[in-house]
XYZ file of C-alpha atoms in Angstrom:
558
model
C 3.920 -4.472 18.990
C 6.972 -2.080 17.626
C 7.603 0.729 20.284
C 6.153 4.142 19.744
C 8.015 6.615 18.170
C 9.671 9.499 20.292
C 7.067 11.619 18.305
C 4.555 9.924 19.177
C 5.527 9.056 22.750
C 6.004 13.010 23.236
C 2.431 13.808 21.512
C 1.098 11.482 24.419
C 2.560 13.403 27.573
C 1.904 16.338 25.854
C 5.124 16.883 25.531
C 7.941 18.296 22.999
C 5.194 18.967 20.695
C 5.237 22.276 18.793
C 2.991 25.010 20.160
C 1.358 25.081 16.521
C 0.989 21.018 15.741
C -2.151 20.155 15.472
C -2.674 17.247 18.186
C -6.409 15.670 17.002
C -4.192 15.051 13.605
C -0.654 14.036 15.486
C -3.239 10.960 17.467
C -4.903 10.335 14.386
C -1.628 9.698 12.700
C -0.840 7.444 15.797
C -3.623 5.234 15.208
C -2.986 4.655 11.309
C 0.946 3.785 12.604
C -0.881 1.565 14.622
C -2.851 -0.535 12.659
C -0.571 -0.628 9.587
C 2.266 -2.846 12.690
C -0.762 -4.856 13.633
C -1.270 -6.089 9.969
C -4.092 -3.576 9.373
C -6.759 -4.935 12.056
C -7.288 -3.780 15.873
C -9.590 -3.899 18.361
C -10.588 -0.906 19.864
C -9.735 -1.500 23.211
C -6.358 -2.505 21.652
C -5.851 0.729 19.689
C -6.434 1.804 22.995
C -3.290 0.252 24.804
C -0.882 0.502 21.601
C -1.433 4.553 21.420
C -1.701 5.314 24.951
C -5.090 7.332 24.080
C -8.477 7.586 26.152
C -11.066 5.047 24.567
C -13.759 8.286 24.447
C -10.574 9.783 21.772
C -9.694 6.419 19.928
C -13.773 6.392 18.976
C -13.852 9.587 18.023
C -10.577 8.844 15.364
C -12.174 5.653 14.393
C -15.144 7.583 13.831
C -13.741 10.384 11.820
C -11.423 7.832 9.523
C -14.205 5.632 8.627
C -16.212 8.467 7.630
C -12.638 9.829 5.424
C -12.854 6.261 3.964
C -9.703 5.067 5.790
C -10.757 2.711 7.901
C -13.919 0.654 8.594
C -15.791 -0.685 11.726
C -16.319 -4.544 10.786
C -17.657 -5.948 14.022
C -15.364 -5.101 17.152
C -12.587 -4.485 14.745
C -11.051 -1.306 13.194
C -9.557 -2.416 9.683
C -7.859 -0.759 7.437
C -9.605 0.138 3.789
C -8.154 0.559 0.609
C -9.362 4.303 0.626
C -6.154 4.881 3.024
C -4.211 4.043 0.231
C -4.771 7.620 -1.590
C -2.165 8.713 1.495
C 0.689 6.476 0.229
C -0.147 6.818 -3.650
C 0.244 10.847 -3.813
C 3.618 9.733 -2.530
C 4.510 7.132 -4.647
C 3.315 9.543 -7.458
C 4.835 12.778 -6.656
C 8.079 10.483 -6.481
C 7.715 9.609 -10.209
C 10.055 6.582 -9.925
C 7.870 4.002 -9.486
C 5.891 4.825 -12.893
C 9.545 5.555 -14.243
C 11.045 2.312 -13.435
C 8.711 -0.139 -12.292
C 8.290 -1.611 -15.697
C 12.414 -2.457 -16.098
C 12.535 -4.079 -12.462
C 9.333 -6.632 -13.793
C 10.893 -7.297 -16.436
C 14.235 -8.037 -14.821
C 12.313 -10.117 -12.248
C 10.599 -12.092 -15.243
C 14.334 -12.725 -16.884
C 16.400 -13.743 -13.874
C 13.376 -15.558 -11.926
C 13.873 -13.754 -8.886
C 12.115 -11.105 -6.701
C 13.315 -7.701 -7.437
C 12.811 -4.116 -5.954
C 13.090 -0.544 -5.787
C 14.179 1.208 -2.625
C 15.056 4.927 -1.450
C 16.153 6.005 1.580
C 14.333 7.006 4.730
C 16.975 8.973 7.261
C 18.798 6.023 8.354
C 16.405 3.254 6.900
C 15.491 2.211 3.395
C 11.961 1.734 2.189
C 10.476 0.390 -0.647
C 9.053 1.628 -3.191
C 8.464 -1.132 -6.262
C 8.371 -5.005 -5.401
C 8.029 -7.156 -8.470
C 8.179 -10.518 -6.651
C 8.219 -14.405 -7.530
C 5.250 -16.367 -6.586
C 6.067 -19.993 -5.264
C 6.891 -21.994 -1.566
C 9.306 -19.857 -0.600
C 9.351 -16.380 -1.545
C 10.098 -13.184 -0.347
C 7.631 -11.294 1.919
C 8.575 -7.673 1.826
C 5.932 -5.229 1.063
C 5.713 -1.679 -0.528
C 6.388 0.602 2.130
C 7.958 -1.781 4.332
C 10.905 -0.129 6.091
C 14.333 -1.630 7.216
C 17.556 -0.857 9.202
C 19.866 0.741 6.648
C 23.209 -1.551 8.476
C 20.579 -4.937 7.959
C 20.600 -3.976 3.877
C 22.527 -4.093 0.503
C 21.036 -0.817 -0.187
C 21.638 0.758 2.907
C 25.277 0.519 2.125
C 24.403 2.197 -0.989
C 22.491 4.981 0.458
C 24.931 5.283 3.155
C 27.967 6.321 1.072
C 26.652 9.346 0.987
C 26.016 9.959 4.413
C 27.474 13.014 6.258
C 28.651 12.817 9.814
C 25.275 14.206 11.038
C 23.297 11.296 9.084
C 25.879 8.463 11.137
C 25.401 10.501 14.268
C 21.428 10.227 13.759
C 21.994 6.319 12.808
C 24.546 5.829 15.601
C 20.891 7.170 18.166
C 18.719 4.822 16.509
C 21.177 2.196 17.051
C 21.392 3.067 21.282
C 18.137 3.699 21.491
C 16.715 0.199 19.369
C 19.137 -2.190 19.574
C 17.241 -4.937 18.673
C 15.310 -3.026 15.486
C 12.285 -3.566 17.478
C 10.309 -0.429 15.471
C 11.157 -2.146 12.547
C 8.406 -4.398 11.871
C 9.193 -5.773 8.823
C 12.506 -7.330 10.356
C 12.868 -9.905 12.698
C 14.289 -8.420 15.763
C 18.097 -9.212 16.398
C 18.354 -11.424 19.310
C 18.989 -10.279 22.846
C 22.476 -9.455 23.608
C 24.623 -12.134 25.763
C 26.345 -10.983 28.568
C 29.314 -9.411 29.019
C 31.178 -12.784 30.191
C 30.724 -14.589 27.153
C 32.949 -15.259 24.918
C 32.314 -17.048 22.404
C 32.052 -15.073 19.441
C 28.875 -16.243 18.052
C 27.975 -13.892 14.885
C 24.583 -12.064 16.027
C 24.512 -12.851 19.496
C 27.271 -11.222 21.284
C 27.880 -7.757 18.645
C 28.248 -5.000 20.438
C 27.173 -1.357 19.025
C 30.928 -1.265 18.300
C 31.316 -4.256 15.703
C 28.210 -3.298 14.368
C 28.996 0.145 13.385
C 32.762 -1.220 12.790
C 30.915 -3.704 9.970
C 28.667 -1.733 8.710
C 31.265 0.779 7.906
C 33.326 -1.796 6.498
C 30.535 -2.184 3.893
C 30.020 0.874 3.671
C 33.359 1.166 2.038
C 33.144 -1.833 -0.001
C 29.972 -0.520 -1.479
C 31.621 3.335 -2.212
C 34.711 1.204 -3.880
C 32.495 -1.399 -6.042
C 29.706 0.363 -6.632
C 27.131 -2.439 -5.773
C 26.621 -4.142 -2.666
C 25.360 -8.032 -0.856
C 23.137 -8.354 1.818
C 24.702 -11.905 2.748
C 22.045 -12.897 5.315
C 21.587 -9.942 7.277
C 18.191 -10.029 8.347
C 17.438 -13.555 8.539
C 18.971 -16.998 7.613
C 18.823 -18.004 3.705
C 18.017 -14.209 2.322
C 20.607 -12.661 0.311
C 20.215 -10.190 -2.348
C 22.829 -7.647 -4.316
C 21.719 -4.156 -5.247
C 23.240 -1.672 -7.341
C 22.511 2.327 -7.112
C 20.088 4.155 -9.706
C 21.446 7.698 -9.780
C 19.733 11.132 -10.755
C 20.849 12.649 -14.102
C 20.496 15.855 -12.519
C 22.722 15.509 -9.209
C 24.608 12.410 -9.822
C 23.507 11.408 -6.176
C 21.507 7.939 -5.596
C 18.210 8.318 -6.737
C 17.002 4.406 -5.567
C 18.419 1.375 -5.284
C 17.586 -1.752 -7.674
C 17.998 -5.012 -5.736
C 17.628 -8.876 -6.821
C 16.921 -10.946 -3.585
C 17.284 -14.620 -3.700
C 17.882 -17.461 -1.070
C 21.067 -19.385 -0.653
C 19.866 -22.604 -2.100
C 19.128 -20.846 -5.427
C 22.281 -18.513 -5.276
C 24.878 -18.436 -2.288
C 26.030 -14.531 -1.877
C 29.118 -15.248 -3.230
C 28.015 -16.187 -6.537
C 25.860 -13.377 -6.807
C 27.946 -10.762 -8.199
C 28.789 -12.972 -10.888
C 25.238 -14.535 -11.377
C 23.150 -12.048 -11.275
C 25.306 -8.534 -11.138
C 25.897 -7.902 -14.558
C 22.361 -7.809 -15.566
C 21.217 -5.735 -12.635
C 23.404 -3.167 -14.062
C 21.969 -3.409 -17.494
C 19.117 -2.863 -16.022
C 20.078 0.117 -13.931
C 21.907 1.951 -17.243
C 18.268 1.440 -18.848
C 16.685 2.613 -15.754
C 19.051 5.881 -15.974
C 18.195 6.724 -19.387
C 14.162 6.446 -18.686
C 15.269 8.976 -15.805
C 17.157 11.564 -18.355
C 15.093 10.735 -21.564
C 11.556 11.098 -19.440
C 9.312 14.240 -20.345
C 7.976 17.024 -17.351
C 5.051 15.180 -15.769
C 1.467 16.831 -16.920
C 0.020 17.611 -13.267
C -3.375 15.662 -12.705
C -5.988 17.531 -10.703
C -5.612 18.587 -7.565
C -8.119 17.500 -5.198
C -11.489 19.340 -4.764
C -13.941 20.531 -2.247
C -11.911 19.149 0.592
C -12.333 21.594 3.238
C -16.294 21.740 1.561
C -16.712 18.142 2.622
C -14.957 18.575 5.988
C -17.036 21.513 6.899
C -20.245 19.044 6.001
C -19.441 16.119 7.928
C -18.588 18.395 10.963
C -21.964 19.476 10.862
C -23.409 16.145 10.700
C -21.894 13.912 12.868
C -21.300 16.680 15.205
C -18.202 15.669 18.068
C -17.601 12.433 16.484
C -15.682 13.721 13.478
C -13.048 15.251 14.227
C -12.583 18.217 11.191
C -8.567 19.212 12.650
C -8.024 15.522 11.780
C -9.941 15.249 8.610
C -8.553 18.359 7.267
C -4.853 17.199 8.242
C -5.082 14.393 6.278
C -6.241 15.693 2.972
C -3.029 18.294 3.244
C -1.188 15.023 1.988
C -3.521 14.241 -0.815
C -2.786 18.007 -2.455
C 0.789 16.010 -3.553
C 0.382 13.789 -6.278
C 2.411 13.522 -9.975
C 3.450 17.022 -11.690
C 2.758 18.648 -8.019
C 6.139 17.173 -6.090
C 6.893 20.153 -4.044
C 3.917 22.778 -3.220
C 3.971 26.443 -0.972
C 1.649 26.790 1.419
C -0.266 28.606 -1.073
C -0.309 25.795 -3.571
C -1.269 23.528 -0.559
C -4.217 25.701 0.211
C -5.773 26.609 -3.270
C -5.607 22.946 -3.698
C -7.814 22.197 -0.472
C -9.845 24.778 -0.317
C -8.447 25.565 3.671
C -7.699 28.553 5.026
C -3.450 29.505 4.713
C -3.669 29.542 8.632
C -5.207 25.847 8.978
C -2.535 24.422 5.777
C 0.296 25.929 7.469
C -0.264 24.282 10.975
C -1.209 21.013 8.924
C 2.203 21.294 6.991
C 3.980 22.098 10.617
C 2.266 18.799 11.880
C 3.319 16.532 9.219
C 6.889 18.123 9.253
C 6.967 17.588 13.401
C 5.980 13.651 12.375
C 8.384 13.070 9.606
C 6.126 13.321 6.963
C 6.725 16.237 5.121
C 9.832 17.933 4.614
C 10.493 21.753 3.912
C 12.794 23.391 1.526
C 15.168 25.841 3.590
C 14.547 28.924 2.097
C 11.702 31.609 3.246
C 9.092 30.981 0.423
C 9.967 27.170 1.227
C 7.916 24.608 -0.933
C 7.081 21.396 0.912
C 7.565 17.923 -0.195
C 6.189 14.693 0.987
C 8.430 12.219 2.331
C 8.998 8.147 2.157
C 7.139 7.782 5.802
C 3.719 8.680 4.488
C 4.016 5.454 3.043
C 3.705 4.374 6.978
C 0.083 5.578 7.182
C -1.679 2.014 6.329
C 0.324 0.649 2.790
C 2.526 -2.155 3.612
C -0.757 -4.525 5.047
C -2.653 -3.363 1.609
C 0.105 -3.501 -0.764
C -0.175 -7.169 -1.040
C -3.984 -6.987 -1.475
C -6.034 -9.488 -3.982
C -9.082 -8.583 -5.686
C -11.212 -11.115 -3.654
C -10.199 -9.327 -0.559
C -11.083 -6.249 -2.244
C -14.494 -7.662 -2.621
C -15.105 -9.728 -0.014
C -16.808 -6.585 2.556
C -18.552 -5.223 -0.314
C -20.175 -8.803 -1.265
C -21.033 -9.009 2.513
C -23.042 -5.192 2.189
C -24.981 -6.169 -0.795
C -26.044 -9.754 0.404
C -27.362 -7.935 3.883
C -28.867 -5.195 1.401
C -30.855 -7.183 -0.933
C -31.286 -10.478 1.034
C -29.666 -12.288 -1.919
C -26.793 -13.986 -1.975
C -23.560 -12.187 -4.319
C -20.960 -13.461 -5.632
C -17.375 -12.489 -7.526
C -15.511 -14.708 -10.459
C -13.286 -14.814 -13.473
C -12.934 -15.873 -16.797
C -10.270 -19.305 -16.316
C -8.080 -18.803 -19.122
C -9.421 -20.771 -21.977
C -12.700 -18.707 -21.770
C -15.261 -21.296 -21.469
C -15.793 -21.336 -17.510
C -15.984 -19.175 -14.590
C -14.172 -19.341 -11.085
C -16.094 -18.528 -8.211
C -13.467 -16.520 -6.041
C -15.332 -14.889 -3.560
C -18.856 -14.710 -2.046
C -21.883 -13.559 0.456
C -24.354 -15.740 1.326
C -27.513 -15.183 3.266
C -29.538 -16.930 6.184
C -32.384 -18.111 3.923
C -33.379 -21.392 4.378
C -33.644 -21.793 0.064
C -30.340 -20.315 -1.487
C -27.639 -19.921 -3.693
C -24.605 -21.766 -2.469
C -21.563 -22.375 -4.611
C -18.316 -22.544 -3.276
C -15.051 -20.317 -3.919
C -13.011 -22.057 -6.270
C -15.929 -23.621 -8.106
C -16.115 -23.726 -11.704
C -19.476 -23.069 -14.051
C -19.779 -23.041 -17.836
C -18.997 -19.470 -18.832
C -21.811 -19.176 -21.336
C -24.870 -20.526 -18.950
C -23.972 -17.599 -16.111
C -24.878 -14.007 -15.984
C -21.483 -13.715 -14.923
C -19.664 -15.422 -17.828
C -22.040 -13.766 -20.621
C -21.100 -10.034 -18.820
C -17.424 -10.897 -19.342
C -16.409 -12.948 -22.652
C -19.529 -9.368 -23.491
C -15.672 -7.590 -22.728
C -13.431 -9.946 -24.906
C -14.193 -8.716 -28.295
C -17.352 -8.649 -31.154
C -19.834 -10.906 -29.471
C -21.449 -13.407 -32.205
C -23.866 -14.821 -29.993
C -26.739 -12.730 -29.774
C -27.077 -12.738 -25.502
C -23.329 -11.372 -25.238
C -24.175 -8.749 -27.887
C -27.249 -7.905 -25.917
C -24.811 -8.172 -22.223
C -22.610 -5.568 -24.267
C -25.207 -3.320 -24.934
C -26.784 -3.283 -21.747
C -23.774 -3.595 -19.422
C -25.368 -6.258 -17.438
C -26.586 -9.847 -18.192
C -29.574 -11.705 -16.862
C -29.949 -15.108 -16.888
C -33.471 -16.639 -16.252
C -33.690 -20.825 -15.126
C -30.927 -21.655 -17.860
C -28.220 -23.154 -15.785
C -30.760 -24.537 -13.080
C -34.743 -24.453 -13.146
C -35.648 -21.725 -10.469
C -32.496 -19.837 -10.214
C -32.143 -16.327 -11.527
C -28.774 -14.378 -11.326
C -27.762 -10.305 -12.700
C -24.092 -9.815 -13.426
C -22.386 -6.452 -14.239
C -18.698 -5.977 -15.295
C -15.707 -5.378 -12.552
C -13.074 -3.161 -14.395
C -9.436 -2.135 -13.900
C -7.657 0.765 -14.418
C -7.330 0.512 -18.201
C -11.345 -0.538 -18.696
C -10.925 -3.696 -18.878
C -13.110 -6.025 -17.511
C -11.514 -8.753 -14.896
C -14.094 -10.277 -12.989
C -17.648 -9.759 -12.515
C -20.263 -9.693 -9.261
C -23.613 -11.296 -9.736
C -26.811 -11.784 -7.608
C -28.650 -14.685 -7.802
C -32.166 -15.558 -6.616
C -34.987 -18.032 -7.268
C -37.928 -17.372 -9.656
C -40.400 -17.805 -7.149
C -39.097 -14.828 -5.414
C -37.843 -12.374 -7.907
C -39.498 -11.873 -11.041
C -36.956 -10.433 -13.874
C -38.283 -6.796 -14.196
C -37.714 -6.712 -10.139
C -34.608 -8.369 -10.815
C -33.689 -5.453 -13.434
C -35.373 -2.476 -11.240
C -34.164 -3.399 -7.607
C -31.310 -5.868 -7.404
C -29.633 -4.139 -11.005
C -29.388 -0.897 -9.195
C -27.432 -2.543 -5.857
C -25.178 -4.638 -7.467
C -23.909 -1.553 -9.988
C -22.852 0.154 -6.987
C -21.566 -2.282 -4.984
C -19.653 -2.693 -8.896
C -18.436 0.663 -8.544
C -17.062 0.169 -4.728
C -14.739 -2.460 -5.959
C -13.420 -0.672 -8.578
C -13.113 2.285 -6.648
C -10.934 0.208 -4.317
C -8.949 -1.610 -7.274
C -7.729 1.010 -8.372
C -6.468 2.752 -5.546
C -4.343 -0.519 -4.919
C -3.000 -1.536 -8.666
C -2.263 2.448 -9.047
C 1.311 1.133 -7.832
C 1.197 -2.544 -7.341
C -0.063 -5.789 -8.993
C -3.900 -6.976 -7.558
C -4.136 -10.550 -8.486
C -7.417 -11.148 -9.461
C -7.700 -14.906 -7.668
């Protein structure tokens, strides 16, 4: 596991901290740090070793996130939930660029057949913001949010032209201090150094901090001269990618970086700026007009009755929530689009906390890197790139099955019926099974993911071609009406099934979650008056959790 930050390190000797940080809320942000490395799933007892904190303290987190919606307790695990996601998103939407540009790097991904991404800088890293990446064998694997060693990057060269001497002096630390990029998870680490007899000269095993400044200055240079840059293999064996800078219209100064990635066997590096430069720059000029030409964003609504609900759970869970935390956390959701930089009195209004608890909030996240302060007295605060560190790279890569999978599981134990989620295939006449719950009853529904079923003989098919236009048949026009379907003994004698719609962002309907049952158990008015009610909800969690992931990234729905 990476190697705690010096932050974090200090908050657990107790020391270096700032008299007025908040510490519940410095651990708390430990143990998100935590389970984002680990893939988004701990143990306990292995939060436990990884922060350094007191098992009684690591329950009490566990306890408070779960009931914020960040986390949940499946089994002896701690795993990360979509609801964590609202963290990264007001980030990712005060930032703007992502909803700016997102739809030119797809479509440059679509035209060149490569994986292509958006990246700004993080002090002396780079971390991304937009992936729009090719599905097959062998693919690229970075995440949104994933960070990376500015010297192992095409864009780091990019950012790093416009480094002063402080910002190299700060790298030049990191470098000492992490030789080996071990708190870079998203990396593999270099490999150890060889010792100071050998002589070989083998590239990556014997660079000293010397040659690796000297060459990253070198393309450093290249990159201020050319105006793009090449990541010829940097991180690992086969990756390559060349990147070119999008710039602010305001300041002229590198708003993000615009990379195509590739492997060798598709396109050596040295091909690249002819193969694939000239329309990453078309790209970029098109990307730096949506920047100039794009209107003031309307400010959605700021979040509501935070400090109400904090207050509430306090008083009903009692020690196990832990309100400092709670009420840390939701400073960071007060950010979002049209609200980029707030005062301390913007923060508060839009929480509902008291100035005094906001301020040492906003002096927390500040101490951990993830807000930063204008320098002026009535300074506004912004949020920055590493609140993207707080559970999104695991999730960003989500599916909708996964999505639905826990949710499934709650509403088979709840109704003692089996549940299940599927899609329309693409001609419209069957269904795919993609995930499922089953229960321990000796008679039951059991059809496997990835099974097919004619479209028009499920509850599940009528509720979605319901979605697809003006039904003709009359049971889709009734499904439509209703916003459910029931199917009684039609596909099988005995079995029953309910099916209600699973929607995206836009209202569309992508997949559907059904309960099915036998006759002899269920008659249909129970079916309508007990399981109806269930499976609506358990509706509304998924879609709840869609759309917290596909605010910024693709969901597959298979």
């Amino acid at each position: 596991m990476p190697a705690m930050t010096a932050v974090e390190a200090g908050a657990r000797a107790g020391a270096g901290v700032p008299a007025e940080a908040v510490g519940p809320l410095v651990r708390g942000v430990g143990v998100l740090r935590r389970l984002a490395e680990a893939g988004g799933t701990l143990s306990p007892s292995a939060l436990e070793r990884a922060t350094g904190l007191a098992r009684s303290t690591v329950d009490r987190i566990t306890a408070t996130l779960a009931r914020m919606g960040y986390v949940r307790l499946d089994g002896r695990d701690v795993v990360l939930t979509p609801g964590v996601l609202e963290l990264g998103n007001a980030y990712l939407a005060a930032l703007r660029l992502p909803a700016l540009l997102g739809a030119r790097a797809d479509a440059l991904a679509d035209e060149l057949d490569e994986s292509v991404s958006l990246a700004v800088a993080d002090r002396d890293g780079i971390r991304f913001i937009h992936q729009a990446t090719r599905r097959r064998a062998l693919s690229v694997s970075f995440r949104i949010g994933d960070l990376l060693p500015a010297e192992r990057t095409a864009p780091g060269a990019l950012f790093a032209t416009e480094w002063t001497e402080r910002d190299w002096a700060r790298w030049r630390t990191r470098r000492a201090e992490d030789p080996r990029d071990t708190a870079f998870p998203a990396v593999p680490p270099r490999p150890e150094p060889a010792p100071a007899h050998d002589t070989t000269g083998t590239t990556g095993t014997t660079d000293t901090a010397a040659a690796v400044e000297a060459a990253f200055a070198d393309r450093v240079g290249a990159a201020r001269r050319d105006g793009w840059a090449v990541d010829d293999q940097l991180i690992e064996p086969g990756l390559v990618a060349v990147s070119a800078p999008v710039r602010d219209p305001r300041t002229g100064r590198v708003a993000c970086v615009a990379s195509v990635v590739s492997h060798t066997s598709r396109h050596p590096a040295a091909e690249l700026p002819a193969a694939l430069l000239p329309r990453l720059r078309t790209a970029v000029a098109a990307m730096e007009a949506d920047l100039r030409t794009a209107p003031p964003p309307e400010p959605g609504p700021a979040p509501a009755g935070l400090a109400t609900w904090t207050t509430a759970s306090k008083q009903e869970l009692g020690r196990d929530f832990v309100e400092s935390l709670a009420r840390g956390l939701t400073v960071l959701t007060a950010f979002g689009e049209g609200r980029p930089a707030l005062s301390l009195t913007d923060v508060a209004r839009a929480t509902g906390l008291p100035r005094a608890t906001a301020r040492r909030a906003l002096l927390t996240h500040e101490y951990l890197g993830l807000v930063a302060a204008a320098p002026h007295e009535d300074r506004a605060f912004t949020l920055t790139p590493r609140v993207l560190d707080l559970g999104f790279p695991p999730l960003s890569r989500t599916t909708l099955p996964r999505l639905a999978e826990p949710h499934l599981r709650a509403l088979a134990d709840r109704v003692a019926e089996p549940a299940a989620l599927a899609v329309l295939t693409a001609d419209r006449t069957e269904i795919q099974y993609t995930a499922g719950a089953g229960t321990g009853g000796v008679l039951t529904v059991r059809i496997p993911v990835g099974a097919r079923l004619p479209a028009a003989a499920t509850s599940l098919g009528r509720v979605l071609l319901a979605d697809t236009g003006t039904p003709a048949a009359p049971e889709l026009a009734e499904a439509r009406a209703r916003g459910y379907a029931l199917v009684d003994e039609e596909l099988e004698s005995g079995l029953r099934s309910v099916a209600v719609p699973v929607r995206d962002r836009t209202g569309r309907a992508v997949a559907a979650v059904n309960v099915a049952t036998h006759a002899a158990r269920r008659s249909l008015e129970d079916c309508v008056e007990h399981l109806l009610p269930a499976l609506r909800a358990t509706a509304d969690d998924i879609q709840r959790d869609l759309h917290r992931a596909s605010r910024f990234t693709k969901v597959p729905t298979t």
